[in-house]
mmCIF file of C-alpha atoms in Angstrom:
data_model
loop_
_atom_site.group_PDB
_atom_site.id
_atom_site.type_symbol
_atom_site.label_atom_id
_atom_site.label_comp_id
_atom_site.label_asym_id
_atom_site.label_seq_id
_atom_site.Cartn_x
_atom_site.Cartn_y
_atom_site.Cartn_z
ATOM 1 C CA MET A 1 -156.200 -3.657 125.102
ATOM 2 C CA ARG A 2 -154.952 -4.003 121.296
ATOM 3 C CA ALA A 3 -157.362 -3.612 118.627
ATOM 4 C CA VAL A 4 -160.015 -6.133 117.921
ATOM 5 C CA PRO A 5 -158.540 -7.892 114.901
ATOM 6 C CA ASN A 6 -155.140 -8.427 116.561
ATOM 7 C CA LEU A 7 -156.512 -10.038 119.647
ATOM 8 C CA CYS A 8 -159.081 -12.232 117.424
ATOM 9 C CA GLU A 9 -155.696 -13.424 115.486
ATOM 10 C CA ARG A 10 -154.239 -14.237 118.877
ATOM 11 C CA ARG A 11 -157.449 -16.457 119.691
ATOM 12 C CA ARG A 12 -157.115 -18.094 116.289
ATOM 13 C CA ALA A 13 -153.061 -18.456 116.811
ATOM 14 C CA ALA A 14 -153.993 -20.229 120.372
ATOM 15 C CA GLY A 15 -156.248 -22.645 118.782
ATOM 16 C CA ARG A 16 -153.896 -23.748 116.050
ATOM 17 C CA GLU A 17 -151.151 -24.020 118.839
ATOM 18 C CA ALA A 18 -153.410 -26.406 120.685
ATOM 19 C CA ALA A 19 -154.196 -28.430 118.102
ATOM 20 C CA GLU A 20 -150.746 -29.042 117.057
ATOM 21 C CA LEU A 21 -149.573 -29.705 120.568
ATOM 22 C CA GLY A 22 -152.420 -32.080 121.230
ATOM 23 C CA ALA A 23 -152.577 -30.665 124.822
ATOM 24 C CA TYR A 24 -152.984 -27.133 126.595
ATOM 25 C CA PRO A 25 -150.823 -25.675 127.609
ATOM 26 C CA THR A 26 -147.228 -27.471 127.851
ATOM 27 C CA PRO A 27 -146.180 -29.103 130.843
ATOM 28 C CA ALA A 28 -143.820 -26.211 131.603
ATOM 29 C CA ALA A 29 -146.665 -23.977 131.975
ATOM 30 C CA ARG A 30 -148.966 -26.304 134.126
ATOM 31 C CA THR A 31 -148.038 -24.191 137.373
ATOM 32 C CA GLY A 32 -151.590 -23.665 138.385
ATOM 33 C CA MET A 33 -153.533 -20.149 138.889
ATOM 34 C CA ARG A 34 -150.477 -18.287 140.447
ATOM 35 C CA GLY A 35 -147.789 -19.451 138.117
ATOM 36 C CA ALA A 36 -145.707 -17.035 136.289
ATOM 37 C CA ALA A 37 -147.224 -14.969 133.504
ATOM 38 C CA ALA A 38 -146.411 -15.188 129.995
ATOM 39 C CA ALA A 39 -144.753 -12.463 128.090
ATOM 40 C CA GLU A 40 -145.245 -8.698 129.568
ATOM 41 C CA GLY A 41 -147.856 -10.238 131.864
ATOM 42 C CA SER A 42 -150.560 -10.656 129.175
ATOM 43 C CA VAL A 43 -151.156 -14.255 129.132
ATOM 44 C CA ARG A 44 -151.240 -16.631 132.170
ATOM 45 C CA ALA A 45 -151.484 -20.369 131.826
ATOM 46 C CA MET A 46 -154.037 -21.824 133.765
ATOM 47 C CA ALA A 47 -153.708 -25.712 134.554
ATOM 48 C CA GLU A 48 -154.248 -28.241 131.704
ATOM 49 C CA PHE A 49 -157.350 -27.072 129.797
ATOM 50 C CA VAL A 50 -157.900 -23.667 130.732
ATOM 51 C CA THR A 51 -155.816 -20.361 129.798
ATOM 52 C CA LEU A 52 -156.566 -16.781 131.214
ATOM 53 C CA GLU A 53 -155.280 -13.749 129.134
ATOM 54 C CA LEU A 54 -155.263 -10.610 131.241
ATOM 55 C CA PRO A 55 -155.153 -6.694 130.446
ATOM 56 C CA GLU A 56 -151.597 -5.687 129.218
ATOM 57 C CA GLY A 57 -149.683 -3.034 131.258
ATOM 58 C CA GLU A 58 -149.564 -1.928 134.691
ATOM 59 C CA GLY A 59 -152.364 -0.301 135.971
ATOM 60 C CA ALA A 60 -154.427 -0.554 132.633
ATOM 61 C CA ARG A 61 -157.994 -1.909 132.845
ATOM 62 C CA GLY A 62 -159.078 -4.036 129.839
ATOM 63 C CA VAL A 63 -160.765 -7.274 128.966
ATOM 64 C CA ALA A 64 -159.627 -10.629 130.195
ATOM 65 C CA VAL A 65 -160.239 -13.669 128.157
ATOM 66 C CA LEU A 66 -161.018 -17.058 129.619
ATOM 67 C CA ARG A 67 -160.193 -20.006 126.994
ATOM 68 C CA ILE A 68 -161.497 -23.631 127.431
ATOM 69 C CA ALA A 69 -159.179 -26.095 125.421
ATOM 70 C CA ARG A 70 -159.880 -29.834 125.689
ATOM 71 C CA PRO A 71 -159.829 -30.920 122.169
ATOM 72 C CA PRO A 72 -161.602 -31.799 120.017
ATOM 73 C CA MET A 73 -165.022 -30.957 121.505
ATOM 74 C CA ASN A 74 -164.367 -29.175 124.873
ATOM 75 C CA PRO A 75 -166.409 -31.806 127.048
ATOM 76 C CA LEU A 76 -166.700 -30.335 130.758
ATOM 77 C CA ASN A 77 -165.371 -32.938 133.253
ATOM 78 C CA VAL A 78 -164.765 -32.250 136.878
ATOM 79 C CA GLN A 79 -161.444 -31.121 136.389
ATOM 80 C CA VAL A 80 -162.121 -28.729 133.492
ATOM 81 C CA VAL A 81 -165.173 -27.274 135.477
ATOM 82 C CA ARG A 82 -162.906 -26.790 138.508
ATOM 83 C CA GLU A 83 -160.059 -25.037 136.332
ATOM 84 C CA VAL A 84 -162.741 -22.686 135.067
ATOM 85 C CA ALA A 85 -164.021 -21.825 138.328
ATOM 86 C CA GLU A 86 -160.437 -21.050 139.445
ATOM 87 C CA ALA A 87 -159.895 -18.780 136.459
ATOM 88 C CA ALA A 88 -163.053 -17.023 137.079
ATOM 89 C CA ALA A 89 -161.892 -16.378 140.705
ATOM 90 C CA ALA A 90 -158.756 -14.998 139.518
ATOM 91 C CA VAL A 91 -160.805 -12.572 137.370
ATOM 92 C CA ALA A 92 -162.990 -11.562 140.297
ATOM 93 C CA ALA A 93 -159.851 -10.650 142.323
ATOM 94 C CA ASP A 94 -158.163 -8.732 139.640
ATOM 95 C CA PRO A 95 -158.568 -4.855 139.749
ATOM 96 C CA ARG A 96 -157.113 -4.450 136.250
ATOM 97 C CA VAL A 97 -160.068 -6.532 134.682
ATOM 98 C CA ALA A 98 -162.995 -4.547 133.330
ATOM 99 C CA ALA A 99 -164.846 -7.419 131.764
ATOM 100 C CA LEU A 100 -164.274 -10.907 130.875
ATOM 101 C CA VAL A 101 -164.932 -12.892 127.697
ATOM 102 C CA VAL A 102 -165.224 -16.822 127.871
ATOM 103 C CA TYR A 103 -164.585 -18.747 124.748
ATOM 104 C CA GLY A 104 -163.436 -22.099 123.451
ATOM 105 C CA ASP A 105 -162.350 -21.585 119.809
ATOM 106 C CA GLU A 106 -163.879 -21.298 116.480
ATOM 107 C CA ARG A 107 -165.147 -24.711 116.065
ATOM 108 C CA VAL A 108 -167.015 -25.195 119.543
ATOM 109 C CA PHE A 109 -167.617 -23.663 122.759
ATOM 110 C CA SER A 110 -168.555 -26.927 124.552
ATOM 111 C CA ALA A 111 -170.046 -30.374 123.616
ATOM 112 C CA GLY A 112 -171.317 -30.550 127.320
ATOM 113 C CA ASP A 113 -170.787 -33.178 130.118
ATOM 114 C CA ASP A 114 -168.422 -35.788 129.762
ATOM 115 C CA VAL A 115 -170.650 -38.597 129.948
ATOM 116 C CA ALA A 116 -167.921 -41.545 130.268
ATOM 117 C CA GLU A 117 -166.753 -39.861 133.500
ATOM 118 C CA LEU A 118 -170.304 -39.543 134.997
ATOM 119 C CA ALA A 119 -171.028 -43.228 133.695
ATOM 120 C CA ALA A 120 -168.238 -44.636 136.199
ATOM 121 C CA LEU A 121 -169.752 -42.863 139.218
ATOM 122 C CA ASN A 122 -171.764 -44.452 141.888
ATOM 123 C CA ALA A 123 -174.444 -42.636 143.912
ATOM 124 C CA ASP A 124 -172.298 -41.765 146.960
ATOM 125 C CA GLN A 125 -169.493 -40.490 144.629
ATOM 126 C CA ALA A 126 -172.237 -38.253 142.845
ATOM 127 C CA GLN A 127 -173.617 -37.114 146.164
ATOM 128 C CA ALA A 128 -170.045 -35.956 147.385
ATOM 129 C CA MET A 129 -169.233 -33.896 144.362
ATOM 130 C CA ALA A 130 -172.349 -32.368 143.556
ATOM 131 C CA ALA A 131 -172.372 -29.247 145.487
ATOM 132 C CA ASP A 132 -168.677 -28.599 144.292
ATOM 133 C CA VAL A 133 -169.686 -29.092 140.613
ATOM 134 C CA GLN A 134 -172.680 -27.067 140.829
ATOM 135 C CA SER A 135 -170.801 -24.263 142.380
ATOM 136 C CA ALA A 136 -168.174 -24.228 139.843
ATOM 137 C CA LEU A 137 -170.667 -24.252 136.724
ATOM 138 C CA GLY A 138 -172.307 -21.282 138.180
ATOM 139 C CA CYS A 139 -168.998 -19.572 138.804
ATOM 140 C CA LEU A 140 -169.420 -16.673 136.083
ATOM 141 C CA ALA A 141 -172.470 -15.453 138.019
ATOM 142 C CA LYS A 142 -169.904 -14.782 140.985
ATOM 143 C CA VAL A 143 -167.609 -12.502 138.886
ATOM 144 C CA PRO A 144 -168.357 -8.842 139.885
ATOM 145 C CA GLN A 145 -167.473 -7.701 136.540
ATOM 146 C CA PRO A 146 -169.645 -8.003 133.279
ATOM 147 C CA THR A 147 -169.292 -11.292 131.396
ATOM 148 C CA VAL A 148 -169.969 -12.473 128.020
ATOM 149 C CA ALA A 149 -169.803 -16.096 126.670
ATOM 150 C CA ALA A 150 -168.728 -16.385 122.942
ATOM 151 C CA ILE A 151 -170.332 -19.194 121.506
ATOM 152 C CA SER A 152 -169.337 -21.175 118.252
ATOM 153 C CA GLY A 153 -170.147 -24.564 117.107
ATOM 154 C CA TYR A 154 -171.848 -26.255 119.656
ATOM 155 C CA CYS A 155 -172.833 -25.215 123.373
ATOM 156 C CA LEU A 156 -174.614 -28.254 125.045
ATOM 157 C CA GLY A 157 -175.445 -29.747 128.579
ATOM 158 C CA ALA A 158 -172.872 -28.389 131.114
ATOM 159 C CA GLY A 159 -171.315 -25.816 128.591
ATOM 160 C CA LEU A 160 -174.602 -24.238 128.233
ATOM 161 C CA GLU A 161 -175.124 -24.191 131.992
ATOM 162 C CA LEU A 162 -171.688 -22.515 132.374
ATOM 163 C CA ALA A 163 -172.808 -20.023 129.583
ATOM 164 C CA LEU A 164 -176.167 -19.396 131.511
ATOM 165 C CA GLY A 165 -174.234 -17.601 134.254
ATOM 166 C CA ALA A 166 -172.582 -15.169 131.870
ATOM 167 C CA ASP A 167 -174.326 -11.775 131.709
ATOM 168 C CA ARG A 168 -174.385 -12.084 127.887
ATOM 169 C CA ARG A 169 -174.476 -14.778 125.160
ATOM 170 C CA VAL A 170 -173.355 -14.208 121.774
ATOM 171 C CA ILE A 171 -173.441 -17.009 119.171
ATOM 172 C CA GLY A 172 -172.771 -17.841 115.806
ATOM 173 C CA ASP A 173 -175.588 -18.276 113.396
ATOM 174 C CA ASN A 174 -174.527 -22.084 112.772
ATOM 175 C CA VAL A 175 -174.558 -23.027 116.759
ATOM 176 C CA LYS A 176 -176.587 -25.660 118.316
ATOM 177 C CA LEU A 177 -177.564 -25.308 121.903
ATOM 178 C CA GLY A 178 -179.278 -27.563 124.333
ATOM 179 C CA LEU A 179 -179.554 -29.399 127.779
ATOM 180 C CA PRO A 180 -179.584 -33.023 126.571
ATOM 181 C CA GLN A 181 -178.795 -34.661 129.869
ATOM 182 C CA ILE A 182 -182.016 -36.318 130.046
ATOM 183 C CA HIS A 183 -180.999 -38.436 127.201
ATOM 184 C CA ALA A 184 -178.392 -39.943 129.607
ATOM 185 C CA GLY A 185 -180.974 -40.449 132.473
ATOM 186 C CA LEU A 186 -179.845 -37.313 134.297
ATOM 187 C CA ILE A 187 -180.868 -33.518 134.672
ATOM 188 C CA PRO A 188 -178.830 -30.266 134.661
ATOM 189 C CA LEU A 189 -176.934 -29.871 137.692
ATOM 190 C CA ALA A 190 -176.585 -26.208 137.717
ATOM 191 C CA GLY A 191 -178.743 -24.802 134.946
ATOM 192 C CA ILE A 192 -182.476 -25.568 135.465
ATOM 193 C CA ARG A 193 -183.332 -22.441 137.768
ATOM 194 C CA ARG A 194 -181.215 -19.834 135.733
ATOM 195 C CA LEU A 195 -182.740 -21.277 132.518
ATOM 196 C CA SER A 196 -186.186 -20.927 133.960
ATOM 197 C CA LEU A 197 -185.484 -17.330 135.211
ATOM 198 C CA LEU A 198 -184.084 -16.465 131.779
ATOM 199 C CA ILE A 199 -186.661 -17.868 129.427
ATOM 200 C CA GLY A 200 -189.747 -18.545 131.691
ATOM 201 C CA PRO A 201 -190.584 -21.948 133.208
ATOM 202 C CA GLY A 202 -192.807 -23.403 130.176
ATOM 203 C CA PRO A 203 -189.954 -23.100 127.609
ATOM 204 C CA ALA A 204 -187.276 -24.208 130.303
ATOM 205 C CA LYS A 205 -189.480 -27.329 130.686
ATOM 206 C CA ASP A 206 -189.630 -28.154 127.086
ATOM 207 C CA LEU A 207 -185.637 -27.781 126.800
ATOM 208 C CA VAL A 208 -184.935 -29.831 129.916
ATOM 209 C CA TYR A 209 -187.706 -32.349 129.504
ATOM 210 C CA THR A 210 -187.162 -33.125 125.753
ATOM 211 C CA GLY A 211 -183.332 -32.660 125.777
ATOM 212 C CA ARG A 212 -183.885 -31.156 122.113
ATOM 213 C CA PHE A 213 -181.371 -28.870 120.556
ATOM 214 C CA VAL A 214 -182.138 -25.102 119.823
ATOM 215 C CA GLU A 215 -181.244 -23.361 116.592
ATOM 216 C CA PRO A 216 -179.902 -19.730 116.726
ATOM 217 C CA ASP A 217 -183.244 -18.274 115.596
ATOM 218 C CA GLU A 218 -185.517 -19.840 118.324
ATOM 219 C CA ALA A 219 -182.550 -19.326 120.655
ATOM 220 C CA ARG A 220 -182.768 -15.566 119.952
ATOM 221 C CA ALA A 221 -186.489 -15.423 120.098
ATOM 222 C CA LEU A 222 -186.716 -17.260 123.547
ATOM 223 C CA GLY A 223 -184.017 -14.533 124.995
ATOM 224 C CA LEU A 224 -181.789 -17.749 125.498
ATOM 225 C CA VAL A 225 -178.943 -15.599 123.691
ATOM 226 C CA ASP A 226 -178.760 -11.871 123.289
ATOM 227 C CA GLU A 227 -176.811 -11.677 119.850
ATOM 228 C CA VAL A 228 -176.505 -13.642 116.789
ATOM 229 C CA VAL A 229 -173.798 -12.983 114.524
ATOM 230 C CA ALA A 230 -171.602 -14.772 111.485
ATOM 231 C CA PRO A 231 -169.627 -17.727 113.064
ATOM 232 C CA ASP A 232 -166.213 -15.869 112.374
ATOM 233 C CA ASP A 233 -167.589 -12.789 114.302
ATOM 234 C CA VAL A 234 -168.227 -14.362 117.526
ATOM 235 C CA PHE A 235 -165.347 -13.532 119.309
ATOM 236 C CA ALA A 236 -165.167 -10.015 117.838
ATOM 237 C CA ALA A 237 -168.928 -9.090 118.770
ATOM 238 C CA ALA A 238 -168.264 -10.539 122.335
ATOM 239 C CA LEU A 239 -165.125 -8.391 122.756
ATOM 240 C CA ARG A 240 -166.675 -5.408 121.436
ATOM 241 C CA TRP A 241 -169.337 -5.676 123.972
ATOM 242 C CA ALA A 242 -167.001 -6.359 126.831
ATOM 243 C CA GLU A 243 -164.741 -3.136 125.939
ATOM 244 C CA ARG A 244 -167.490 -1.070 126.463
ATOM 245 C CA PHE A 245 -166.731 -1.242 130.047
ATOM 246 C CA THR A 246 -162.885 -0.707 130.255
ATOM 247 C CA ASP A 247 -163.931 3.020 131.343
ATOM 248 C CA GLY A 248 -166.956 2.339 133.205
ATOM 249 C CA PRO A 249 -167.586 2.729 136.784
ATOM 250 C CA ALA A 250 -166.391 -0.749 138.175
ATOM 251 C CA ARG A 251 -168.047 -0.605 141.910
ATOM 252 C CA ALA A 252 -171.107 0.554 140.326
ATOM 253 C CA LEU A 253 -171.240 -2.429 137.637
ATOM 254 C CA ALA A 254 -170.438 -4.715 140.328
ATOM 255 C CA ALA A 255 -173.232 -3.658 142.620
ATOM 256 C CA ALA A 256 -175.720 -3.655 139.674
ATOM 257 C CA LYS A 257 -174.569 -7.499 139.006
ATOM 258 C CA ALA A 258 -174.981 -8.309 142.851
ATOM 259 C CA VAL A 259 -178.752 -6.930 142.881
ATOM 260 C CA PHE A 260 -179.551 -9.086 139.894
ATOM 261 C CA GLU A 261 -177.995 -11.981 141.354
ATOM 262 C CA ALA A 262 -179.804 -11.422 144.552
ATOM 263 C CA GLY A 263 -183.128 -12.948 143.176
ATOM 264 C CA PRO A 264 -186.140 -12.437 145.483
ATOM 265 C CA HIS A 265 -183.899 -10.340 147.663
ATOM 266 C CA GLY A 266 -182.978 -7.965 144.909
ATOM 267 C CA LEU A 267 -184.745 -4.876 146.575
ATOM 268 C CA ASP A 268 -182.926 -5.334 150.014
ATOM 269 C CA ARG A 269 -179.595 -5.965 148.312
ATOM 270 C CA ALA A 270 -180.207 -2.675 146.282
ATOM 271 C CA ARG A 271 -180.496 -0.617 149.165
ATOM 272 C CA THR A 272 -177.452 -2.032 150.631
ATOM 273 C CA GLU A 273 -175.343 -1.534 147.181
ATOM 274 C CA TRP A 274 -176.731 2.102 146.467
ATOM 275 C CA ALA A 275 -176.015 3.446 149.863
ATOM 276 C CA GLY A 276 -172.323 1.712 149.742
ATOM 277 C CA LEU A 277 -171.798 3.425 146.452
ATOM 278 C CA PHE A 278 -171.719 6.579 148.212
ATOM 279 C CA ALA A 279 -168.536 5.843 149.889
ATOM 280 C CA THR A 280 -166.610 5.426 146.567
ATOM 281 C CA GLU A 281 -164.645 7.684 144.651
ATOM 282 C CA ASP A 282 -166.221 6.616 141.081
ATOM 283 C CA ARG A 283 -169.531 8.105 142.830
ATOM 284 C CA ARG A 284 -168.263 11.251 143.601
ATOM 285 C CA ILE A 285 -166.402 11.545 140.190
ATOM 286 C CA GLY A 286 -169.679 10.500 138.501
ATOM 287 C CA THR A 287 -172.131 12.545 140.148
ATOM 288 C CA GLU A 288 -169.959 15.926 140.067
ATOM 289 C CA SER A 289 -169.219 15.292 136.120
ATOM 290 C CA TYR A 290 -172.938 14.407 135.439
ATOM 291 C CA VAL A 291 -173.723 17.986 137.288
ATOM 292 C CA ALA A 292 -170.933 19.720 135.499
ATOM 293 C CA ASP A 293 -170.997 18.076 132.099
ATOM 294 C CA GLY A 294 -174.013 15.833 131.572
ATOM 295 C CA PRO A 295 -173.784 11.920 131.133
ATOM 296 C CA GLY A 296 -170.930 9.970 129.839
ATOM 297 C CA SER A 297 -168.398 12.727 130.850
ATOM 298 C CA ALA A 298 -166.988 11.181 133.835
ATOM 299 C CA ALA A 299 -163.530 9.595 134.078
ATOM 300 C CA PHE A 300 -163.899 6.867 136.483
ATOM 301 C CA VAL A 301 -160.994 5.259 138.398
ATOM 302 C CA GLY A 302 -162.630 1.988 139.614
ATOM 303 C CA ARG A 303 -162.410 2.771 143.416
#
């Protein structure tokens, strides 16, 4: 990957371009996930509201960036959520990707649910789409690579539910977070269980029942987020964390994540994953280099 400042500037340029166009991406780029990649394979346009930037160069492992762009506030309607899930699936299947950053722009991650869309649904329609949308909102937890949400501005409702599926959340010190669906007579579709596991049932109930906003200091104290930085440093901080894994043991990282996601079956899953790693090239490289030269000396190959 290029240096952090260059990639950060590309994020800013993408945001300016989206604002100028009033739509993201251009119609010519709306070829779906399997459409042609942009210059030198570094950027792939994803449907209408999501772009996915993949590591540059053949065989290179690096950080992918999934960007949500539905100006001006990135509300998550059904289409956007499905596009995010498709992008996440593409990342999961790409061996070049060592880690994933999920981002909106410098102003907002997501203002949450598209309440106008929800207001038009009847009970039968809601029942028919609930499982699909719930699964899509949890898509980041299904990505085997480490994931980090870079959060600016507002991260509310479905936006926070999406971010809860990431392995790490980095926010600006001016961010407001919350699950305000209760004020629309609804509940979070995908975030209650994960929130409860993350911060405990008592604090989780408070946030869901009241629908109140959470300021950065409280979010950090609760464990809702992992790092609070200046607003202009959000993407760079998330990228720095993600880049730690570009030379890491991809199979072992995926195994560890699978155990975390296994919940009450974690011990059983840990046995399976641990034993399976003995068939990987990275395990051989890692153990041999550990014995010979100590920890941190292995040159992993991702197999």
